[in-house]
Amino acid sequence: MPPDEFRAHGHDSVDWAAEFFAHPERWPVQSRNRPGDVRRQLPASPPEGPERMEDILADFRRVIVPGITHWNHPGFLAYFAISGSGPAVLGEFLASALSPNGMVWRASPAVAELDEVVCDWLRQLLGLPPDFRGLLYDYASTATTAALAVAREAVPGLEARELGLAARPGVSALRVYCSEHAHSSVEKAALLLGIGRRNVVKVPAVGGVGGMDAGALARAVAADRRAGHTPVAVVATAGCTPTGAIDPLAAVAALCRREGLWRHVDGAYGFMFGLVPELRGAFAGIELADSIVTNPHKILYCPLECSALFVRRPEAFRSTFSLVPPYLRTDDVGVTNYNDYGPQLSRRFRSLKLWFVLRYFGRRGLVARLREHVRLARLFAGWVEAAGGFELVQLPTLSTLCFRAHPEGVSDGPGLDRFNRLLLEAVNADGDVFLTPTELAGRFAIRLSVGHIRTSEHEVARAWELLRDGCARLAQQLRTGATALSAS
Amino acid sequence: MPPDEFRAHGHDSVDWAAEFFAHPERWPVQSRNRPGDVRRQLPASPPEGPERMEDILADFRRVIVPGITHWNHPGFLAYFAISGSGPAVLGEFLASALSPNGMVWRASPAVAELDEVVCDWLRQLLGLPPDFRGLLYDYASTATTAALAVAREAVPGLEARELGLAARPGVSALRVYCSEHAHSSVEKAALLLGIGRRNVVKVPAVGGVGGMDAGALARAVAADRRAGHTPVAVVATAGCTPTGAIDPLAAVAALCRREGLWRHVDGAYGFMFGLVPELRGAFAGIELADSIVTNPHKILYCPLECSALFVRRPEAFRSTFSLVPPYLRTDDVGVTNYNDYGPQLSRRFRSLKLWFVLRYFGRRGLVARLREHVRLARLFAGWVEAAGGFELVQLPTLSTLCFRAHPEGVSDGPGLDRFNRLLLEAVNADGDVFLTPTELAGRFAIRLSVGHIRTSEHEVARAWELLRDGCARLAQQLRTGATALSAS
C-alpha cells in the first residue's frame, strides 16, 4: 500500500475509532446478530483481484461492526472487562506498524528491555517485593500453564521436561489443588501438561461463594498423600471468575511451604486492584507466592493480549523452557531472550501499550479508576440489597457481584432460575448494557462486573433501572399468563 | 483520553508510520543498541501523575525506535520475515479499537464467523480439500502443541486429558518424530505435554540439508516399537527453518497411515507458498495430513500474531480441549465457540487483518508477491554459485538459502566459520540489510530468507554487494594481519 494511501485510510480509521469512543450509545453493547449473520453476508471464496480499501472499510462498518459485542463500551458489565483505552490503542498501532518479533533480545532489543522495565514498574505499583521478576505472556491461560510446568519440573526425580511423564513406573499421580471457583485455565493447564483433569482437586469455597476453604485444602492434600499421590501445586485465586472472591492467600502459602508445593496465584482479574492502597490488605500473603499472574489486558486498560506473570525464580522458568537451536544462538551478554521463559517462540511487542498506559494515566490516575470500579460495584450492591424482589448472592469483594431477582410468588428452584434467565435476556436485549449469567451452588445468578475504563454511575444505574423494569414486566406477564416458567 | 485528543495523536501516529513505510532507508534494519541502552534511558519507577501523550510519543521515537530491529523493513532478510503490510496494520488498529474477546461466539459473533470465513478462503487459496477446517491460533508453537495434544489423546486407552500420563503403569514412552531440522517448537510441545524432549526422535535430513530421510524415519519407528515405546505422531516440516527444505510429505503420510500415527505438517513458513500454482507440486502429499499449520504472520503480510491450523477432525480438537464452566455456557445453536478448540480461553480478533490482506491484494496480488520472493532467492543463489570465493550450501527450495564465503587460503574448519561470522557481522553493521546465521552439519553458514512484502531486487543486490565487499575487505585484513581467525 503506497504510504499516501496508508495515511489517508489511517486517518479515516482513526476518525472512525474516535467517533466510536465519543458515541458508544449508538451501538448496542451485545451484538444482535443471529448465528450465521456475518457468514451469510460474505462471499464463500476470496477475491481473485485486488479490492479497494474504501470498499473493505465500508464492509467492516456494515458487516463486521454489527457482529461485535462491544467489550470496549462503558455499558460492558459482563465477564471481566477489557478496555482498549486511547493510549493503549495507539501503542498497539505503533507496535503493529513496526511488527517486531521479540523472541530473542537481538531480534529487537527494545522489546526485551521495555518488557523488563514495564514489568518492574508494574511490580512496584502492585507492592510486590523486588525479588519478583515479571514475564509478559499472552493470556493468563499460558502464564498458568507455564507456572505449572515449572512446578511439575520441581518435583524431585521427575525430569518431566526431558523424560516425559509416561512410562515412569515409580511416579504417582501428580495433583494440583484449586477452588471450586477457580478458572477453567487450571484444568486446561493440567490437561495440556499430562497431569490430567481429574488430578485437579477442586476445594470447596467457604459458604459456596467465598474463598477456598483452607481446612478442606489441607485435608485434601493429606488424603492424597495417604493415597500415594504426589501433590505438586496449589493455584489460589485472587478474584474468582464467578464471584470475585479471594482465596485465603496467607493460609494457602503456609500450607504450601509446609508441604513443599508450588504456590501459584491466579490474580488475572483481581490482583490488579492491588494498586489501590486501601484494597491491598485483601491480598495479604500474595507476596509469599512462587508465581502470580495478573492481566493488564483485563483491568489495566490494554486490549488483548498482555498477561504479566511475576515469579520468584526466573531461572526455574529458563531451565524448564529454554531450547536454543543454532539459528537463535546469540552471544549477547546481560540480556534476556524471553522465548527461553515460556511455551511460545515468537513474541508480540506487548509492553509498548502498557508503557503508554502507565505513563498516560500515572499511578494516581490508575488508582482513581480502579477505585471507582469498586465504588460502583458496591453502590449497585447497595441498591440490590435495599430493593424488594432482589437478593444479593454475595457482597462484592472487588468490582464483581452476583445477585438474582426473587419476586413474590416465584419459589426458589428451576422456576426462579428461568425467571432470572428471561430477565437477563430482556436486559441485554435493550443494548445499553451487557451482563452475563453464572451458576452458584447449582443455581442461576446474574453477574455484574465493573472494569471498563469509561463505565460511570450512568451505566450502572441504567443496568439497575433495566433490571427493575424488566423484573416488574416479567412478573406482570406471569400474572397474566403471557409468560410461563415451565422448562423451555 | 478524550476523543479529540485520540484523533489528534492517532493522526500523528499514522503519519509517523506512513513516513516509516516511505523511507525505510532512514533506519538501520538491525538495531545498533547495546545491551541496556533502552533500560538506561527509562526511569526506574513509574510516574506518579499523568504524562502528556506528546511526550510519550516523543520518547517512543527517541528511545524505543532505535532499539527496534526492523522486521517491517524491505532489507530484512533474516529469520522468517514478518510484514506489517498497510491493510493488515489498519486491521490491527481497528481490532484493537474494538477490543473484542472472541472466546465464545456470543462474546463477539463477528470474531467467530470471520475466523471461519477467512480460514476457508485461505484453505481454498492453498488448494486443500474442503474437509479441512481452519482454526486460528496465535503462534505455530501453540498450533503444534494443540495438534500433538490431540495426537496424544488419540492413543488408544491413554485418556491423557482426564487421567494424565503419570502413574499409568501400562503406558510406555510416547514418541514423536521429526527432521533434525524441525523447529524447536516440536520439542517445546513435547516438553509441555509430558511427552518429554528425549522422546522427540530427530530423523536425519537427506545429505544433511534436505528433507527428512523417509527410510530412516521408518527404521526409527520400527526400532521404537521393538523397544516397547509408543509412536504417536510425525511432524513433517514444509520449509525447515535452517534450510527451507521440505520433508517428503507423501512418504511420511504413507508411513503414518500404516503405523496409525498422527500426521502433522509444520508449514508455518513454507506452506504459504502453496498459493503459487507452480510451487504447489513441492507440497504433494500435504493433503493427507491430519493437521497442517501455516502462518499468515510470516509469509502473508500480517503482523504478529496469526497462525492457521488446518485440521481434518475438528471434533477431536473439541473433545481434547473443551471445558465449559457455567459463566461461559451458552445455548446458541450452529455456532463455534473457539476456546473449545485450543489451550487458551481468550482470543484476539486475528481474522480482521487477514481478511483485509486477502481482499486488498486478492489472490493474484498475493501469488505475484510470493512468486517474487522465490525469484529473488533463486537470483541470489545464482550470484553465489557464479562467484568465486563463495559456496552455496543448498539451492533454495522456496525463498530461503544458506551459503558461506570460502576465500582462497582459508581452509574449511573453525577458521572458515569465524571468517563467515565476522563477515556476517560486518554486513549487518552496515544497516541496509539484516541476515542471520545458522549451523548445518556443525558448520557455520549465512542464511538469507526473502519474505518481506517490500523486498525487491534492490535489497537482495545490496546484500550481495555488502557480502562481496566485506569478503574482500576481510581477506585483505587477513593478509595484512589486521584480523586473525583464531578462536575469539
Coordinates of C-alpha atoms in Angstrom, one line a residue, chain A residues 1-3 5-7 9-11 13-22 30-31 33-39 42-51 53 55-57 59-60 64-65 67-72 79 82-84 86-87 89-90 92-94 96-101 103-111 113-114 116-117 120-121 124-125 138-139 141-142 145 149 152 159-167 171-174 182-184 187-188 191-199 241-242 297 303-305 320-321 323 325-329 333-335 339-340 342-350 352 355-356 358-365 434 437-439, chain B residues 1-3 5-7 9-11 13-22 30-31 33-39 42-51 53 55-57 59-60 64-65 67-72 79 82-84 86-87 89-90 92-94 96-101 103-111 113-114 116-117 120-121 124-125 138-139 141-142 145 149 152 159-167 171-174 182-184 187-188 191-199 241-242 297 303-305 320-321 323 325-329 333-335 339-340 342-350 352 355-356 358-365 434 437-439:
Chain A
M1 CA 0.0 0.0 0.0
P2 CA 1.6 3.3 -1.0
P3 CA 2.4 5.5 2.0
E5 CA -2.9 5.7 0.7
F6 CA -2.0 4.3 4.1
R7 CA -2.0 7.8 5.5
H9 CA -7.1 5.3 5.2
G10 CA -5.2 5.5 8.5
H11 CA -6.7 8.9 9.2
S13 CA -9.8 4.7 10.6
V14 CA -8.6 6.9 13.5
D15 CA -11.6 9.2 12.9
W16 CA -14.0 6.2 12.9
A17 CA -12.5 5.0 16.2
A18 CA -12.7 8.5 17.7
E19 CA -16.4 8.6 16.8
F20 CA -16.9 5.1 18.3
F21 CA -15.2 6.3 21.5
A22 CA -17.3 9.6 21.6
Q30 CA -24.3 -7.0 22.9
S31 CA -24.4 -7.8 19.2
N33 CA -26.6 -10.9 15.4
R34 CA -28.1 -14.4 15.0
P35 CA -25.8 -17.3 14.1
G36 CA -24.6 -17.0 10.6
D37 CA -25.4 -13.4 10.0
V38 CA -21.8 -12.4 9.3
R39 CA -21.0 -15.5 7.3
L42 CA -19.5 -12.6 2.9
P43 CA -18.6 -14.3 -0.3
A44 CA -17.7 -18.0 0.0
S45 CA -14.5 -17.5 -1.8
P46 CA -11.7 -15.0 -1.7
P47 CA -11.4 -12.3 -4.4
E48 CA -9.3 -13.1 -7.4
G49 CA -8.1 -9.5 -7.9
P50 CA -7.4 -6.6 -5.6
E51 CA -10.2 -4.7 -3.9
M53 CA -9.5 -0.2 0.7
D55 CA -14.8 -0.8 0.0
I56 CA -13.1 -3.1 2.5
L57 CA -13.5 -0.5 5.3
D59 CA -17.8 -3.6 4.7
F60 CA -16.0 -3.5 8.0
I64 CA -18.4 -6.7 11.0
V65 CA -19.2 -4.0 13.5
G67 CA -21.5 -8.5 14.8
I68 CA -19.2 -7.2 17.5
T69 CA -20.2 -7.5 21.1
H70 CA -18.7 -4.3 22.3
W71 CA -16.2 -5.0 25.0
N72 CA -14.8 -1.5 24.5
Y79 CA -17.3 -11.4 32.0
I82 CA -11.2 -5.4 28.6
S83 CA -10.7 -1.7 27.8
G84 CA -8.9 -0.5 24.6
G86 CA -6.8 5.6 23.9
P87 CA -3.1 5.4 24.8
V89 CA -4.8 1.5 21.2
L90 CA -2.1 4.0 19.9
E92 CA -0.9 -1.3 19.6
F93 CA -1.0 0.6 16.4
L94 CA 2.7 1.6 16.6
S96 CA 1.9 -3.4 14.6
A97 CA 3.4 -0.8 12.3
L98 CA 6.9 -1.8 13.5
S99 CA 5.9 -5.5 13.7
P100 CA 8.9 -6.7 15.7
N101 CA 9.2 -10.2 17.0
M103 CA 11.7 -13.8 20.5
V104 CA 15.4 -13.1 21.4
W105 CA 17.0 -9.8 22.6
R106 CA 18.9 -9.3 19.4
A107 CA 15.7 -9.7 17.3
S108 CA 14.6 -6.4 18.8
P109 CA 16.4 -5.1 21.9
A110 CA 13.8 -2.5 22.8
V111 CA 11.1 -5.2 23.0
E113 CA 14.2 -4.2 27.6
L114 CA 10.8 -2.4 27.6
E116 CA 11.6 -5.7 31.6
V117 CA 11.2 -2.1 32.6
D120 CA 9.2 -3.8 37.1
W121 CA 7.1 -0.7 37.1
Q124 CA 6.3 -1.6 42.2
L125 CA 2.7 -0.4 41.6
D138 CA -0.3 -13.5 26.0
Y139 CA -3.0 -14.8 28.3
S141 CA -4.0 -19.5 30.5
T142 CA -0.5 -19.5 29.1
T145 CA 0.4 -23.4 32.2
A149 CA 5.1 -26.7 34.0
R152 CA 6.0 -30.1 37.6
E159 CA 12.5 -34.7 35.0
A160 CA 9.3 -34.2 33.0
R161 CA 11.0 -31.8 30.6
E162 CA 13.5 -34.4 29.4
L163 CA 11.8 -37.8 30.1
G164 CA 8.1 -37.0 30.0
L165 CA 5.6 -38.5 32.4
A166 CA 4.6 -41.7 30.7
A167 CA 6.4 -44.9 31.3
V171 CA 5.8 -41.9 39.6
S172 CA 2.4 -41.5 41.2
A173 CA -0.4 -39.2 40.0
L174 CA 0.5 -35.5 40.2
A182 CA -11.0 -21.4 40.0
H183 CA -10.8 -20.5 36.4
S184 CA -11.1 -23.2 33.8
E187 CA -7.9 -27.6 34.3
K188 CA -6.7 -26.8 30.8
L191 CA -4.8 -31.4 30.7
L192 CA -2.0 -30.0 28.5
L193 CA 0.8 -30.8 30.9
G194 CA -0.2 -34.5 31.1
I195 CA -1.3 -34.1 34.7
G196 CA -4.9 -34.8 33.8
R197 CA -8.1 -33.0 34.6
R198 CA -9.1 -35.5 37.2
N199 CA -6.0 -34.7 39.1
T241 CA -14.5 -15.5 37.9
P242 CA -18.0 -16.3 39.2
H297 CA -5.5 -6.7 29.3
P303 CA -6.6 -4.5 24.6
L304 CA -5.7 -8.2 24.2
E305 CA -3.2 -9.5 24.8
T320 CA 12.1 -25.6 32.1
F321 CA 11.7 -23.9 28.7
L323 CA 15.8 -24.7 23.9
P325 CA 18.6 -24.0 18.1
P326 CA 21.6 -22.8 16.1
Y327 CA 19.6 -20.2 14.2
L328 CA 18.7 -18.5 17.5
R329 CA 22.1 -18.7 19.2
V333 CA 25.7 -10.8 27.4
G334 CA 23.5 -9.3 30.1
V335 CA 20.3 -9.6 28.0
N339 CA 11.4 -17.2 24.4
D340 CA 13.6 -19.1 26.9
G342 CA 7.7 -19.8 28.1
P343 CA 6.0 -22.1 25.7
Q344 CA 6.0 -19.9 22.6
L345 CA 8.9 -18.8 20.5
S346 CA 7.6 -15.6 18.8
R347 CA 6.6 -12.6 20.9
R348 CA 4.5 -9.6 20.1
F349 CA 5.6 -6.2 21.4
R350 CA 3.1 -6.2 24.3
L352 CA 4.5 -0.7 24.4
W355 CA 4.1 1.6 28.9
F356 CA 1.8 4.1 27.2
L358 CA 1.2 3.6 32.8
R359 CA 2.6 6.9 31.7
Y360 CA -0.5 8.5 30.3
F361 CA -2.6 7.8 33.4
G362 CA 0.2 7.7 36.0
R363 CA -0.2 5.8 39.3
R364 CA -2.7 8.3 40.6
G365 CA -4.9 8.1 37.5
F434 CA -24.4 -6.2 28.9
P437 CA -25.0 -15.2 33.9
T438 CA -23.3 -17.6 36.3
E439 CA -24.2 -20.5 38.4
Chain B
M1 CA -8.4 10.0 26.6
P2 CA -10.9 12.5 25.1
P3 CA -11.9 11.5 21.5
E5 CA -7.1 14.0 21.7
F6 CA -7.2 10.5 20.4
R7 CA -7.9 11.7 16.9
H9 CA -2.5 11.7 18.3
G10 CA -3.9 9.0 16.1
H11 CA -3.3 11.1 13.0
S13 CA 0.9 8.2 14.7
V14 CA -0.4 7.3 11.3
D15 CA 1.7 10.0 9.8
W16 CA 4.8 8.6 11.6
A17 CA 4.1 5.1 10.3
A18 CA 3.5 6.4 6.7
E19 CA 6.9 8.1 6.9
F20 CA 8.5 4.9 8.2
F21 CA 7.0 3.0 5.3
A22 CA 8.0 5.6 2.8
Q30 CA 19.3 -4.3 12.8
S31 CA 19.2 -2.1 15.9
N33 CA 21.7 -0.9 20.5
R34 CA 24.0 -2.5 23.1
P35 CA 22.6 -4.4 26.0
G36 CA 20.9 -2.0 28.4
D37 CA 20.6 1.0 26.1
V38 CA 16.8 1.2 26.4
R39 CA 16.7 0.3 30.0
L42 CA 14.0 4.9 31.2
P43 CA 13.1 5.9 34.8
A44 CA 13.4 3.0 37.3
S45 CA 9.9 3.7 38.6
P46 CA 6.5 4.6 37.0
P47 CA 5.3 8.1 37.1
E48 CA 3.1 9.2 39.9
G49 CA 0.9 11.6 37.9
P50 CA -0.2 11.6 34.2
E51 CA 2.2 12.5 31.4
M53 CA 0.8 11.9 25.1
D55 CA 6.0 13.4 25.5
I56 CA 5.3 9.7 25.5
L57 CA 5.2 9.6 21.6
D59 CA 10.1 9.1 23.8
F60 CA 8.8 6.3 21.6
I64 CA 12.2 2.8 21.6
V65 CA 12.6 3.1 17.8
G67 CA 16.1 -0.3 19.8
I68 CA 13.9 -2.0 17.3
T69 CA 15.4 -4.4 14.8
H70 CA 13.2 -3.6 11.9
W71 CA 11.3 -6.6 10.8
N72 CA 8.9 -4.4 8.8
Y79 CA 14.8 -15.5 10.3
I82 CA 7.0 -10.7 9.2
S83 CA 5.4 -7.9 7.2
G84 CA 3.1 -5.4 8.7
G86 CA -0.7 -1.4 5.1
P87 CA -4.1 -3.2 5.1
V89 CA -1.8 -2.7 10.2
L90 CA -5.2 -0.9 9.6
E92 CA -4.9 -4.5 13.7
F93 CA -5.7 -0.9 14.6
L94 CA -9.5 -1.4 14.2
S96 CA -7.7 -3.0 19.0
A97 CA -10.1 -0.1 18.9
L98 CA -13.0 -2.6 19.3
S99 CA -11.0 -4.9 21.6
P100 CA -13.4 -7.8 21.4
N101 CA -12.5 -11.1 23.0
M103 CA -13.6 -16.7 23.4
V104 CA -17.2 -17.8 22.7
W105 CA -19.4 -17.0 19.7
R106 CA -21.7 -14.8 21.9
A107 CA -18.8 -12.8 23.2
S108 CA -18.5 -11.4 19.7
P109 CA -20.2 -13.2 16.8
A110 CA -18.3 -11.5 14.1
V111 CA -15.0 -12.7 15.5
E113 CA -17.6 -16.1 12.0
L114 CA -14.9 -14.0 10.3
E116 CA -14.4 -19.2 9.9
V117 CA -14.9 -17.4 6.6
D120 CA -12.0 -21.2 4.5
W121 CA -10.8 -18.6 2.0
Q124 CA -9.1 -22.6 -0.9
L125 CA -6.1 -20.5 -1.8
D138 CA -1.5 -17.1 18.0
Y139 CA 1.7 -18.9 17.0
S141 CA 4.2 -23.2 18.7
T142 CA 0.6 -23.2 20.1
T145 CA 1.2 -28.1 20.7
A149 CA -2.2 -32.9 22.4
R152 CA -1.7 -37.9 22.4
E159 CA -7.0 -40.8 28.2
A160 CA -4.3 -38.2 28.9
R161 CA -6.9 -35.4 29.1
E162 CA -8.7 -36.9 32.0
L163 CA -6.1 -39.1 33.7
G164 CA -2.8 -37.6 32.9
L165 CA 0.3 -39.5 31.9
A166 CA 2.0 -40.1 35.3
A167 CA 1.1 -43.2 37.4
V171 CA 1.8 -46.9 29.4
S172 CA 5.1 -46.9 27.6
A173 CA 7.1 -43.8 26.4
L174 CA 5.2 -41.7 23.8
A182 CA 12.4 -29.3 12.6
H183 CA 11.6 -26.2 14.5
S184 CA 12.3 -26.1 18.2
E187 CA 10.5 -30.2 21.3
K188 CA 8.7 -27.5 23.3
L191 CA 8.2 -30.9 26.9
L192 CA 4.9 -29.2 27.7
L193 CA 2.7 -32.2 27.0
G194 CA 4.6 -34.5 29.3
I195 CA 5.9 -36.5 26.4
G196 CA 9.5 -35.3 27.2
R197 CA 12.2 -33.8 25.0
R198 CA 14.1 -37.1 24.7
N199 CA 11.1 -38.8 23.2
T241 CA 13.9 -23.1 9.5
P242 CA 17.6 -23.5 8.7
H297 CA 2.0 -13.6 10.2
P303 CA 2.0 -8.6 11.8
L304 CA 2.1 -10.9 14.8
E305 CA 0.1 -12.9 15.7
T320 CA -9.5 -32.7 23.7
F321 CA -9.8 -29.1 24.8
L323 CA -14.2 -27.3 29.2
P325 CA -17.7 -23.5 33.1
P326 CA -21.1 -22.1 34.0
Y327 CA -20.1 -18.5 33.2
L328 CA -19.3 -19.5 29.6
R329 CA -22.3 -21.7 29.0
V333 CA -27.0 -23.3 18.0
G334 CA -24.9 -23.6 14.9
V335 CA -22.0 -21.6 16.2
N339 CA -12.0 -21.6 23.0
D340 CA -13.2 -25.2 22.9
G342 CA -7.3 -24.9 21.9
P343 CA -5.3 -24.2 25.0
Q344 CA -6.2 -20.6 25.6
L345 CA -9.5 -19.1 26.6
S346 CA -9.3 -15.5 25.4
R347 CA -8.9 -14.8 21.7
R348 CA -7.8 -11.7 19.9
F349 CA -9.6 -10.7 16.7
R350 CA -7.0 -12.1 14.4
L352 CA -9.7 -8.9 10.6
W355 CA -9.5 -10.5 5.8
F356 CA -8.1 -7.0 4.9
L358 CA -6.8 -11.2 1.3
R359 CA -9.2 -8.6 -0.1
Y360 CA -6.7 -5.8 -0.6
F361 CA -4.2 -7.8 -2.6
G362 CA -6.5 -10.5 -4.0
R363 CA -5.3 -13.9 -4.9
R364 CA -3.4 -12.6 -7.9
G365 CA -1.6 -10.0 -5.9
F434 CA 19.9 -7.9 8.1
P437 CA 23.4 -17.3 10.9
T438 CA 22.7 -20.9 11.1
E439 CA 24.6 -24.1 11.6

